[in-house]
Coordinates of C-alpha atoms and ligand atoms in Angstrom, one line a residue:
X102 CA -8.2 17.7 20.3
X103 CA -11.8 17.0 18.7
X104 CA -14.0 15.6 20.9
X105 CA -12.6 12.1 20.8
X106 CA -16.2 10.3 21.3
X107 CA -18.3 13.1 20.1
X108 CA -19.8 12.7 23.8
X109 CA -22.4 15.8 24.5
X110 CA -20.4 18.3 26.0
X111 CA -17.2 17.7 24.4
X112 CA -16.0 20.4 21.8
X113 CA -18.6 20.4 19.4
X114 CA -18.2 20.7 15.4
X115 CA -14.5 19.4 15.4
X116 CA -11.3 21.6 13.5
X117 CA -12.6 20.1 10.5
X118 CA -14.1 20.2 6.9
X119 CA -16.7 22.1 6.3
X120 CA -20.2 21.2 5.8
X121 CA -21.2 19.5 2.8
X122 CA -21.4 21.2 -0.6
X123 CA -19.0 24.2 0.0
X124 CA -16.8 25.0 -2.6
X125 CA -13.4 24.6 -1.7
X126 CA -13.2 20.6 -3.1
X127 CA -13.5 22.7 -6.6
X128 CA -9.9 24.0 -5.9
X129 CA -8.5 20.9 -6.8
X130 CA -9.4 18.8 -9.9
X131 CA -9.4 14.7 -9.9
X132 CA -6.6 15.8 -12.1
X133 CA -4.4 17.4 -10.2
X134 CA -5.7 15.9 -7.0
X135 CA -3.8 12.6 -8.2
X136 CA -0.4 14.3 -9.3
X137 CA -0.6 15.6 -5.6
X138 CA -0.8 11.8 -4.2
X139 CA 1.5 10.8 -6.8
X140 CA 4.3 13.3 -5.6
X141 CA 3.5 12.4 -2.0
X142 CA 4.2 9.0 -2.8
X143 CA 7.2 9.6 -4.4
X144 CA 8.8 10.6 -1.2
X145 CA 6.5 8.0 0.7
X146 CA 7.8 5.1 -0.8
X147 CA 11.4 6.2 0.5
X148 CA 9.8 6.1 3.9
X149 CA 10.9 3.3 6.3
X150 CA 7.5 2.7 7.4
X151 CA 6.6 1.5 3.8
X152 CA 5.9 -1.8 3.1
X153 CA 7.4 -2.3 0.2
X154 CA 6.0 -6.0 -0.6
X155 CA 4.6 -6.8 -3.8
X156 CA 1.9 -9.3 -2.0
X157 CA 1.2 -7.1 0.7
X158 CA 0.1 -4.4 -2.0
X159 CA -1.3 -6.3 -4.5
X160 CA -3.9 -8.1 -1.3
X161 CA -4.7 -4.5 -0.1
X162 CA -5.0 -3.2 -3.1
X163 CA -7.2 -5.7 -4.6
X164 CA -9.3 -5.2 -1.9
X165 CA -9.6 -1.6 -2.5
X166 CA -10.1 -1.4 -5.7
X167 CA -13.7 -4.0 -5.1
X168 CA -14.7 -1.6 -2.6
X169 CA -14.6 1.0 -4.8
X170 CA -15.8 -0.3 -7.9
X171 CA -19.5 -0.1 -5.8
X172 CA -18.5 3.4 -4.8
X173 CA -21.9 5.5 -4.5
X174 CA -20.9 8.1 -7.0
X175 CA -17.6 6.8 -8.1
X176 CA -14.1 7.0 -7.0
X177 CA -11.0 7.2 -8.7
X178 CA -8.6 4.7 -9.1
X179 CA -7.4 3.8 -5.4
X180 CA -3.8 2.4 -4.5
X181 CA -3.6 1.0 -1.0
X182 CA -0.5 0.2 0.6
X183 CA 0.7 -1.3 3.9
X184 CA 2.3 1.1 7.0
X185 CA 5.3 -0.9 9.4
X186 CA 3.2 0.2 12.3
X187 CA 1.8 -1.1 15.2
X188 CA -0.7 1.4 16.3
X189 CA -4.2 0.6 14.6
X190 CA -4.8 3.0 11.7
X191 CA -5.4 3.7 8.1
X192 CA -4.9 7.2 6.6
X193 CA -6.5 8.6 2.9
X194 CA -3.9 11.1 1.1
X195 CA -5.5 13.2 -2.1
X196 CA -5.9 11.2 -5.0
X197 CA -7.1 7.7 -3.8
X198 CA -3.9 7.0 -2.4
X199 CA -4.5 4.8 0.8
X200 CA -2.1 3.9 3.8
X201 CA -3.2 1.0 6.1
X202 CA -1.4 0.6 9.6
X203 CA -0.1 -3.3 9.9
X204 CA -1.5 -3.2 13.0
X205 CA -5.0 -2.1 11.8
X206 CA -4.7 -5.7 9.5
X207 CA -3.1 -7.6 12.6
X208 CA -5.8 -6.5 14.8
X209 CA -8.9 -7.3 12.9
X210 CA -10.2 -10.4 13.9
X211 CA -12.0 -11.1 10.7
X212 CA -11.8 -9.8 6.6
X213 CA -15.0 -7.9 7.0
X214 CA -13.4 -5.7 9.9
X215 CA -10.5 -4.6 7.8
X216 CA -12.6 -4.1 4.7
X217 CA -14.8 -2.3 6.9
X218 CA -12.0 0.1 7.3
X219 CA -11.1 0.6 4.5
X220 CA -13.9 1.3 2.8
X221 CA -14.8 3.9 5.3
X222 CA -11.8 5.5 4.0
X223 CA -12.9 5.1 0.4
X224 CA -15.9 6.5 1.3
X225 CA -13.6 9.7 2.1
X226 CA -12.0 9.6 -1.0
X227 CA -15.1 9.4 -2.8
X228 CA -17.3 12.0 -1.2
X229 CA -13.9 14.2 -1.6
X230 CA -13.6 14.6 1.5
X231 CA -9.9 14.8 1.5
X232 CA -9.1 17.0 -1.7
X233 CA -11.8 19.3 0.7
X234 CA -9.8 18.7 3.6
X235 CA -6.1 19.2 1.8
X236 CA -7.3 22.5 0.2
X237 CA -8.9 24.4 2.8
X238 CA -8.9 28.1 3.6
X239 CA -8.2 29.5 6.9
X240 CA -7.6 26.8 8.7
X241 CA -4.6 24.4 9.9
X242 CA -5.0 22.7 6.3
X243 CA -3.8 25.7 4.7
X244 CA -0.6 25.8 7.3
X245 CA 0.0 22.1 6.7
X246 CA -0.4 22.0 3.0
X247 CA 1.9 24.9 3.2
X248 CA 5.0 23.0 4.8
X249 CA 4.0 19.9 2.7
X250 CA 4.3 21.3 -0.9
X251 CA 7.3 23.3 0.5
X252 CA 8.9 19.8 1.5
X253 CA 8.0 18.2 -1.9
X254 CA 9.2 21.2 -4.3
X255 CA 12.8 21.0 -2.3
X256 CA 12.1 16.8 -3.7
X257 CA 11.6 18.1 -7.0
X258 CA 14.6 20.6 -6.4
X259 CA 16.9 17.7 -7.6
X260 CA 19.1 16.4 -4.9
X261 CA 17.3 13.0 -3.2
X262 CA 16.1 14.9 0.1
X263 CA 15.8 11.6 2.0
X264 CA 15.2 13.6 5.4
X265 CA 12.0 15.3 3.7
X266 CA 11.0 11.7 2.0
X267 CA 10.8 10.2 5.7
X268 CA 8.2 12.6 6.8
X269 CA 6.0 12.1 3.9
X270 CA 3.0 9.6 5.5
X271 CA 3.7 11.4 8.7
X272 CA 2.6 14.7 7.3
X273 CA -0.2 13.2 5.1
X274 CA -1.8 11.1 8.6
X275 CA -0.8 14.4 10.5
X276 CA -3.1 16.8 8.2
X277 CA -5.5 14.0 8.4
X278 CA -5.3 14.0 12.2
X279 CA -4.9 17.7 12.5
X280 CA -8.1 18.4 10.4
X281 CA -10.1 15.4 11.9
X282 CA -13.2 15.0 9.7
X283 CA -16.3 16.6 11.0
X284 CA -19.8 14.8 12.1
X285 CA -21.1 15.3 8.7
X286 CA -18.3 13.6 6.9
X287 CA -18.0 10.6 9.2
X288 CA -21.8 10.0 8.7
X289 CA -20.7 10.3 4.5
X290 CA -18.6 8.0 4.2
X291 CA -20.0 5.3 7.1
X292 CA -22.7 5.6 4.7
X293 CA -20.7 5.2 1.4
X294 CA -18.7 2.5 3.2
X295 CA -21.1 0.1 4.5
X296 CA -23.0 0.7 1.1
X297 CA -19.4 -0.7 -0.9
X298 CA -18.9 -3.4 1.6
X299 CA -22.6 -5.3 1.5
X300 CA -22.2 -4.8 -2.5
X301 CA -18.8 -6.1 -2.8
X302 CA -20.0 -9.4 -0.5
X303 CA -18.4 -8.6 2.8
X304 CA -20.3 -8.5 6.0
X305 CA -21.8 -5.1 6.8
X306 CA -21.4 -6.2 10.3
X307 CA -17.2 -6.3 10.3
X308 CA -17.4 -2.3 10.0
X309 CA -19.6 -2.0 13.3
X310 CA -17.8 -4.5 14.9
X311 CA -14.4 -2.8 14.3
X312 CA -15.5 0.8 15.0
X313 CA -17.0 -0.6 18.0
X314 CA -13.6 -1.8 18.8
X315 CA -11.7 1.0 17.6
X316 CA -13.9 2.8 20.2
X317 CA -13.7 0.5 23.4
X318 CA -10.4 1.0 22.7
X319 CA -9.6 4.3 22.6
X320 CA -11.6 5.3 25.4
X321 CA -9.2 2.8 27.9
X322 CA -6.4 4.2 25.9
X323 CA -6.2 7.3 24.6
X324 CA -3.5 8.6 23.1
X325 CA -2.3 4.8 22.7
X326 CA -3.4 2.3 19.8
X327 CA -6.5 3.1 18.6
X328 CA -5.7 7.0 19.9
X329 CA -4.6 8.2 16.6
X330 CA -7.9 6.6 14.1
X331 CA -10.0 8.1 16.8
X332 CA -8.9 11.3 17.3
X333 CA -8.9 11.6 12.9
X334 CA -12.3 9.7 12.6
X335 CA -14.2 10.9 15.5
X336 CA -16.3 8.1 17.3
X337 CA -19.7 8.1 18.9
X338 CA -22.6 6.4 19.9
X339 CA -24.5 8.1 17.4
X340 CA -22.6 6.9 14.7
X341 CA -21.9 3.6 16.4
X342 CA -25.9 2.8 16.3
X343 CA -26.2 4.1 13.2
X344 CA -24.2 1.8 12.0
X345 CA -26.1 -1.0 13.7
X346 CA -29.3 0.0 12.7
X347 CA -27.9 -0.3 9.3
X348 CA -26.4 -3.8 8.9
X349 CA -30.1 -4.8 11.0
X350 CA -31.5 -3.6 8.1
X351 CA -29.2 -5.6 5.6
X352 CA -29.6 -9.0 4.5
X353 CA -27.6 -11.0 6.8
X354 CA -24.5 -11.7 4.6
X355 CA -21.9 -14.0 6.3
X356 CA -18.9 -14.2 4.2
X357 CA -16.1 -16.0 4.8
X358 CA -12.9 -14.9 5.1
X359 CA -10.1 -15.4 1.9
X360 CA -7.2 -17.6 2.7
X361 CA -5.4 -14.6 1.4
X362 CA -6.6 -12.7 4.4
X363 CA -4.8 -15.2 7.2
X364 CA -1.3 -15.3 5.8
X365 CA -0.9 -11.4 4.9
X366 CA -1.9 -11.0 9.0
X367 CA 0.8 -13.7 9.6
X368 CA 3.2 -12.0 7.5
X369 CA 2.6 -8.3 8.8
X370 CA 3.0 -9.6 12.5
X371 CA 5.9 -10.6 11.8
X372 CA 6.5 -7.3 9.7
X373 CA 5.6 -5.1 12.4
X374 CA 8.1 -7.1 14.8
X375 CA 10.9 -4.6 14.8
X376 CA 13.3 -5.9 17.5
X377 CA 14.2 -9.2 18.9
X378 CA 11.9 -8.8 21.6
X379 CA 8.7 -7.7 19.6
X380 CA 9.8 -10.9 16.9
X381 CA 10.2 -13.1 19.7
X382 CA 6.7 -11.7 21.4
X383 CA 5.2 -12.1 17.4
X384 CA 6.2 -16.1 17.4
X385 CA 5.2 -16.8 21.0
X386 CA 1.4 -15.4 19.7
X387 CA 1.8 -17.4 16.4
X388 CA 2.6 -20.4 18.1
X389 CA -0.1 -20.0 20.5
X390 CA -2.3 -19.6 17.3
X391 CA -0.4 -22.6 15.7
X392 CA -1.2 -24.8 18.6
X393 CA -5.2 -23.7 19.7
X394 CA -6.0 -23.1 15.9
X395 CA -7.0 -25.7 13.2
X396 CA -7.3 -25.2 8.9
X397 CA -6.1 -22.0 7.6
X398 CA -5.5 -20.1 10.3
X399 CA -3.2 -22.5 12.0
X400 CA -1.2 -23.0 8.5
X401 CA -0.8 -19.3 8.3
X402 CA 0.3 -19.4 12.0
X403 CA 3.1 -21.7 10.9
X404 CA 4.2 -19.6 7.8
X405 CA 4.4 -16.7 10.5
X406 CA 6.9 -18.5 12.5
X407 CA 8.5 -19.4 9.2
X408 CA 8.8 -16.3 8.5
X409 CA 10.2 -14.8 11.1
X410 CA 13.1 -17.9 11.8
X411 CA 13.9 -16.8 8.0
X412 CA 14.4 -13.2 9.6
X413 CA 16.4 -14.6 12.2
X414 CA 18.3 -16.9 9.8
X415 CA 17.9 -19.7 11.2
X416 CA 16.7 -21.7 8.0
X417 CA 16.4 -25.2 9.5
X418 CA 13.4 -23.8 11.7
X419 CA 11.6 -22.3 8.9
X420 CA 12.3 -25.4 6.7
X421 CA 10.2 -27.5 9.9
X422 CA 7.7 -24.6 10.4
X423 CA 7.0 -24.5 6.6
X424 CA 6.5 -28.5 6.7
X425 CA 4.3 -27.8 8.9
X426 CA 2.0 -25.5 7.2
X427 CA 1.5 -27.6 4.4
X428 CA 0.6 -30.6 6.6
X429 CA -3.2 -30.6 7.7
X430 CA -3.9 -27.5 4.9
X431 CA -3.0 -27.1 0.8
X432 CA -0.6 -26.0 -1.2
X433 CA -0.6 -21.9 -0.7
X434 CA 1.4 -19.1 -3.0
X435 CA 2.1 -18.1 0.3
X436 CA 4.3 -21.0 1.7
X437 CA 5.1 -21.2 -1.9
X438 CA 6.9 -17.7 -1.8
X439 CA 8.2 -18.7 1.5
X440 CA 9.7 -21.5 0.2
X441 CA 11.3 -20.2 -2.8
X442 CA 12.8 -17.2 -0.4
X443 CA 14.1 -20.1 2.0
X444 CA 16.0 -21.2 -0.9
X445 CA 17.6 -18.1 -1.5
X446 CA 18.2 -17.5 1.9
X447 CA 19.9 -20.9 2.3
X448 CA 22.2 -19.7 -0.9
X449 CA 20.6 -22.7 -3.3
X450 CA 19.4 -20.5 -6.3
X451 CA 19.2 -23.1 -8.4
X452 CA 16.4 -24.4 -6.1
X453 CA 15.1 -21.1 -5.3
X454 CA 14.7 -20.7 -9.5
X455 CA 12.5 -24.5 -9.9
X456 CA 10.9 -23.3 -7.2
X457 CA 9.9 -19.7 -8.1
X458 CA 9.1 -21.3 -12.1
X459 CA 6.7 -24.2 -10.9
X460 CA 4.7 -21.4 -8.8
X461 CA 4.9 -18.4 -11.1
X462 CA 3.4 -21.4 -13.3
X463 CA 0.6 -22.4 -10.7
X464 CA -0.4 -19.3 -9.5
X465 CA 0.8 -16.2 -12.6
X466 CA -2.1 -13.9 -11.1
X467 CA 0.7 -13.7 -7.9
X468 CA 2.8 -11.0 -8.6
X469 CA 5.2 -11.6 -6.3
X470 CA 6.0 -15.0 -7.6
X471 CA 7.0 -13.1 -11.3
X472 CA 8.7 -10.9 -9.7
X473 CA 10.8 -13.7 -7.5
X474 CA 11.0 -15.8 -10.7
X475 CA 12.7 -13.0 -12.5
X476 CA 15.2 -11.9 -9.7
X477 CA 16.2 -15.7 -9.5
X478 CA 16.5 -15.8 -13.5
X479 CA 18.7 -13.0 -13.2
X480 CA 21.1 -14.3 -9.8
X481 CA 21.5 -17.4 -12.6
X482 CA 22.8 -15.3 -14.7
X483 CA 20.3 -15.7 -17.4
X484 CA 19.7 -12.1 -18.0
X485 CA 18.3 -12.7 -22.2
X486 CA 15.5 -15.0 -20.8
X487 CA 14.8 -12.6 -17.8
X488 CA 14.7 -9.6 -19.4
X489 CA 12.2 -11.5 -22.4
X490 CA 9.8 -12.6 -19.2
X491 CA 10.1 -9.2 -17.4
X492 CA 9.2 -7.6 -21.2
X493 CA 6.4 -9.6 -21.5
X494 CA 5.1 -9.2 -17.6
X495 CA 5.0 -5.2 -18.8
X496 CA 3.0 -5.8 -21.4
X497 CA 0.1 -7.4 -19.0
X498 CA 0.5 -5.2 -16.3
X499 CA 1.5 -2.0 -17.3
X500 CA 2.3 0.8 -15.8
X501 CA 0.8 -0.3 -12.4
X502 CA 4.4 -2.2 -11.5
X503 CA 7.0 0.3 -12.5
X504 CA 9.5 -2.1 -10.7
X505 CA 9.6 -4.1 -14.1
X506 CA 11.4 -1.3 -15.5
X507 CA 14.0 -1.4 -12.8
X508 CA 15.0 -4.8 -13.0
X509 CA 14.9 -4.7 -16.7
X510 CA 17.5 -1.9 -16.3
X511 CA 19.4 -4.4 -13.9
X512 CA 19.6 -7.3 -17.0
X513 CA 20.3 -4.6 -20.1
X514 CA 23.5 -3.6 -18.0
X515 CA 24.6 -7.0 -17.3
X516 CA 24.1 -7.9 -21.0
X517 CA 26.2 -4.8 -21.6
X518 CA 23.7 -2.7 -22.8
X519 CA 24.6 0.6 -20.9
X520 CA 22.2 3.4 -22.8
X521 CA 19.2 0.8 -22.7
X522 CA 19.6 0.2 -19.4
X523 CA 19.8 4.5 -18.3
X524 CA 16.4 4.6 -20.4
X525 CA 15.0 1.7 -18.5
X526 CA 16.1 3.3 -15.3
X527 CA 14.3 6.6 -16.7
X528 CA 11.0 4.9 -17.1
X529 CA 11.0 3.6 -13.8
X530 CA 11.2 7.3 -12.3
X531 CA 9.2 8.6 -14.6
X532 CA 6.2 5.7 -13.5
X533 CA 6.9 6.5 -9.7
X534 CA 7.2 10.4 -10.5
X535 CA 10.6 11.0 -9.8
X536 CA 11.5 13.7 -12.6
X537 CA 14.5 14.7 -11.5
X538 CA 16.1 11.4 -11.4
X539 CA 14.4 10.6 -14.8
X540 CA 16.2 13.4 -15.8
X541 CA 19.6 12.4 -14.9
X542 CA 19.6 8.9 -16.3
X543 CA 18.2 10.1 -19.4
X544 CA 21.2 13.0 -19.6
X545 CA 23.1 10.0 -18.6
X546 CA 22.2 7.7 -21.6
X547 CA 22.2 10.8 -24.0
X548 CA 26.2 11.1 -23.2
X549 CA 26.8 7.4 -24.1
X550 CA 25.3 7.1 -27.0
X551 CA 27.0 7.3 -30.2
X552 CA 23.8 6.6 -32.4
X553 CA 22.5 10.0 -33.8
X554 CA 18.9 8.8 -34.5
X555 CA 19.1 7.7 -30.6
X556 CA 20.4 10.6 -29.5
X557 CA 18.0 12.7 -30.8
X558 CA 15.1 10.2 -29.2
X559 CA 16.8 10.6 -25.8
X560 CA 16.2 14.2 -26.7
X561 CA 12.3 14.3 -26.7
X562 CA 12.1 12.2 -23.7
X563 CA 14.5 14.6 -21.3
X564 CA 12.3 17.9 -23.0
X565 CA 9.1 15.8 -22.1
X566 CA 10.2 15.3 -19.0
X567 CA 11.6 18.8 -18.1
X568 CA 8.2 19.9 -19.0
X569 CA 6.3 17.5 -16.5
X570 CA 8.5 18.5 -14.0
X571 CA 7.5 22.4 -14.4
X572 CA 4.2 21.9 -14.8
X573 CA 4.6 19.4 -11.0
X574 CA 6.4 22.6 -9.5
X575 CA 3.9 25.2 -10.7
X576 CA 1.2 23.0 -9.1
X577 CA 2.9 22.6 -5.6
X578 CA 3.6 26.1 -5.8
X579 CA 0.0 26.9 -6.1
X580 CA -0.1 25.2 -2.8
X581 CA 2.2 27.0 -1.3
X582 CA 1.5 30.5 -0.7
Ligands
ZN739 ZN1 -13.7 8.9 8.9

């Protein structure tokens, strides 16, 4: 265990990376640093722990991505996703991709503190830190790395391993946590960090305050909540003033926090909730909220409840709860989604579909509410017009929502198109970086067709994609030995 507060006595220069400037980050190329994070996500998105929530990613994300745009020296393009997970912390795997606890989000008591996070954890990524860190000779990183690549090549064996898929963010937050990051590198990217959060607007002062926190905390309860971030980002007074010396020296920025912010906590406390008695413990503080709250915050207090009576199915609560919301605040895409998935959830798709076109229409930088207008397209039955939208929804956001692909798959097989829909299904894998499954639905669609100009199409894409999935086993194998 590192010295958990760095306190003068405790185990001095953590297991961790080495000092600055040695050359073992040189092992691994931005390149191939990102195919790495790819084929960890590949299994990580099969994780239960995943959020897999279109909003939820696209807020955290968002987020990142401003952060990192003031980056002192760059970073690469960074995905953040959310982590069903009470316990407060945030992990950074090799290629910008970034996993965020929900309770990191439900904890923070203001933007600022998450961003404050997270930026930290950019200012990982972009000191390389953690290509440094994954790469490392002699030491537990090498042992790690070892059993991870061995766990992804069985993934890119073929056969959907789901048992080595639910380990995935476990192992990346576990070399995290088994490496910690030394003195050095915490000062880095606390540097970096508070550096990207003045620039991007938010208050310098959220990151002290939450490592503060994080550190009050962990010292009443090790092991326990904060536990985990600690013992990965070591804490210490040192660091802890000079963070405050820093954001004295800043102009004093107070920022205040998105709507945005208030109803994705709502939502992940009701996420997080994983039995009845942690849902029923998650209304109980929403309706505290609800009741001592005013503006906003009480609004996405109600949605919460909303929310989570949806969960319970007990629609005519979440009708009153949403009703609520909306009285006192403003229309949201929030209670807007939660509306349209009430609708669904009471079995009116004909509602759920007006519903899901006036917001898409209101609010088409929402993700989500494509998406849910699409899905309720297609539960009509109107698969031509679905499949045009979804089309036209690639062509504006690329390759950054492979789902597209899948549900475009979903409306050429309902409109009977069967080899369409395999190649569909193919690009999907092929955007998330699951070859072998590519693979198979392209062998798939090459067997149905009867078009001989088609057929020998399908036959570039399977070579193309044989080869990428070589070249993804001779680069794990590297890793292996
Ligand atoms: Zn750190």
């Amino acid at each position: 265990m590192p010295g958990l507060l760095g306190a003068p006595g405790a185990p001095a220069q953590p297991v961790g990376l080495p000092s600055m400037g040695t050359a073992s980050g040189a092992d691994l190329s931005p390149a191939l640093e990102r195919r790495l994070g790819e084929a960890i996500m590949v299994q990580g998105r099969r994780d239960p722990t995943y959020i897999d929530d279109t909003e939820v990613i696209q807020y955290l994300t968002v987020m990142g991505r401003k952060l990192a745009a003031h980056a002192p020296g760059g970073a690469p393009q960074i995905e953040v996703f959310g982590v069903r997970d009470p316990g407060i912390n945030a992990f950074a795997m090799p290629g910008g991709y970034i996993g965020i606890n929900s309770g990191l989000v439900v904890s923070s008591d203001t933007e600022s503190e998450l961003a404050g996070v997270l930026a930290h954890e950019i200012g990982h990524v972009s000191q390389r830190h953690i290509a440094r860190g994954f790469t490392q000779q002699n030491q537990t990183g090498t042992i790690m790395m070892a059993s991870m690549a061995a766990a992804l090549l069985a993934g890119l064996a073929g056969g959907v391993d789901l048992a080595s898929g639910l380990a995935a963010f476990g192992q990346a937050a576990a070399i995290n946590q088994q490496l910690g990051f030394s003195r050095d590198a915490e000062r880095e990217a606390d540097r970096a960090g508070m550096e990207m959060l003045s620039k991007a607007g938010y208050d310098p002062g959220g990151m002290a305050r939450m490592f503060g926190r994080l550190m009050n905390v962990s010292r009443l309860n090790e092991g326990r909540g904060a536990g985990a971030y600690a013992s990965t980002h070591p804490l210490s007074i040192e660091r802890m003033s000079d963070m405050q010396n820093r954001v004295r020296a800043m102009p004093d920025l107070h920022r205040a926090d998105s709507d945005d912010f208030w109803f994705v906590r709502a939502r992940l406390r009701v996420t997080q909730a994983l039995d009845g008695q942690n849902l029923r413990a998650a209304v109980q503080q929403l309706n505290n909220e609800a009741q001592s709250l005013s503006g906003v915050r009480q609004a996405a207090a109600r949605y919460g409840v909303a929310l989570a009576e949806i969960q319970r199915g007990n629609t005519a609560e979440a009708e009153r709860a949403l009703a609520q919301a909306r009285e006192g605040y403003r229309d949201s895409p929030q209670i807007a989604r939660a509306e349209i998935e009430l609708a669904s959830a009471s079995g009116d798709t004909a509602q759920a579909l007006q519903r899901a076109d006036a917001a898409y229409k209101r609010w088409p930088d929402r993700r989500i509410l494509g998406y849910l207008y699409a899905q309720n397209l297609q539960r009509s039955g109107r698969h031509q017009e679905a499949m045009a939208f979804l089309q036209e929804r690639l062509k504006a956001w690329g390759d950054e929502e492979p789902r597209l692909y899948q549900l475009i798959a979903q409306s050429a097989e309902a409109l009977q198109q069967p080899v369409a829909a395999r190649r569909d299904m193919a690009r999907y894998y092929l955007a998330v970086g699951a070859l072998p499954a590519a693979v198979s639905q392209l062998q798939q669609a090459r067997n149905i067709s009867s078009d001989f100009y088609e057929q020998s199409q399908i036959d570039v894409e399977i070579r193309e994609a044989k080869d990428r999935l070589a070249e993804e086993r001779k680069l794990l194998e590297r890793f292996r030995s």
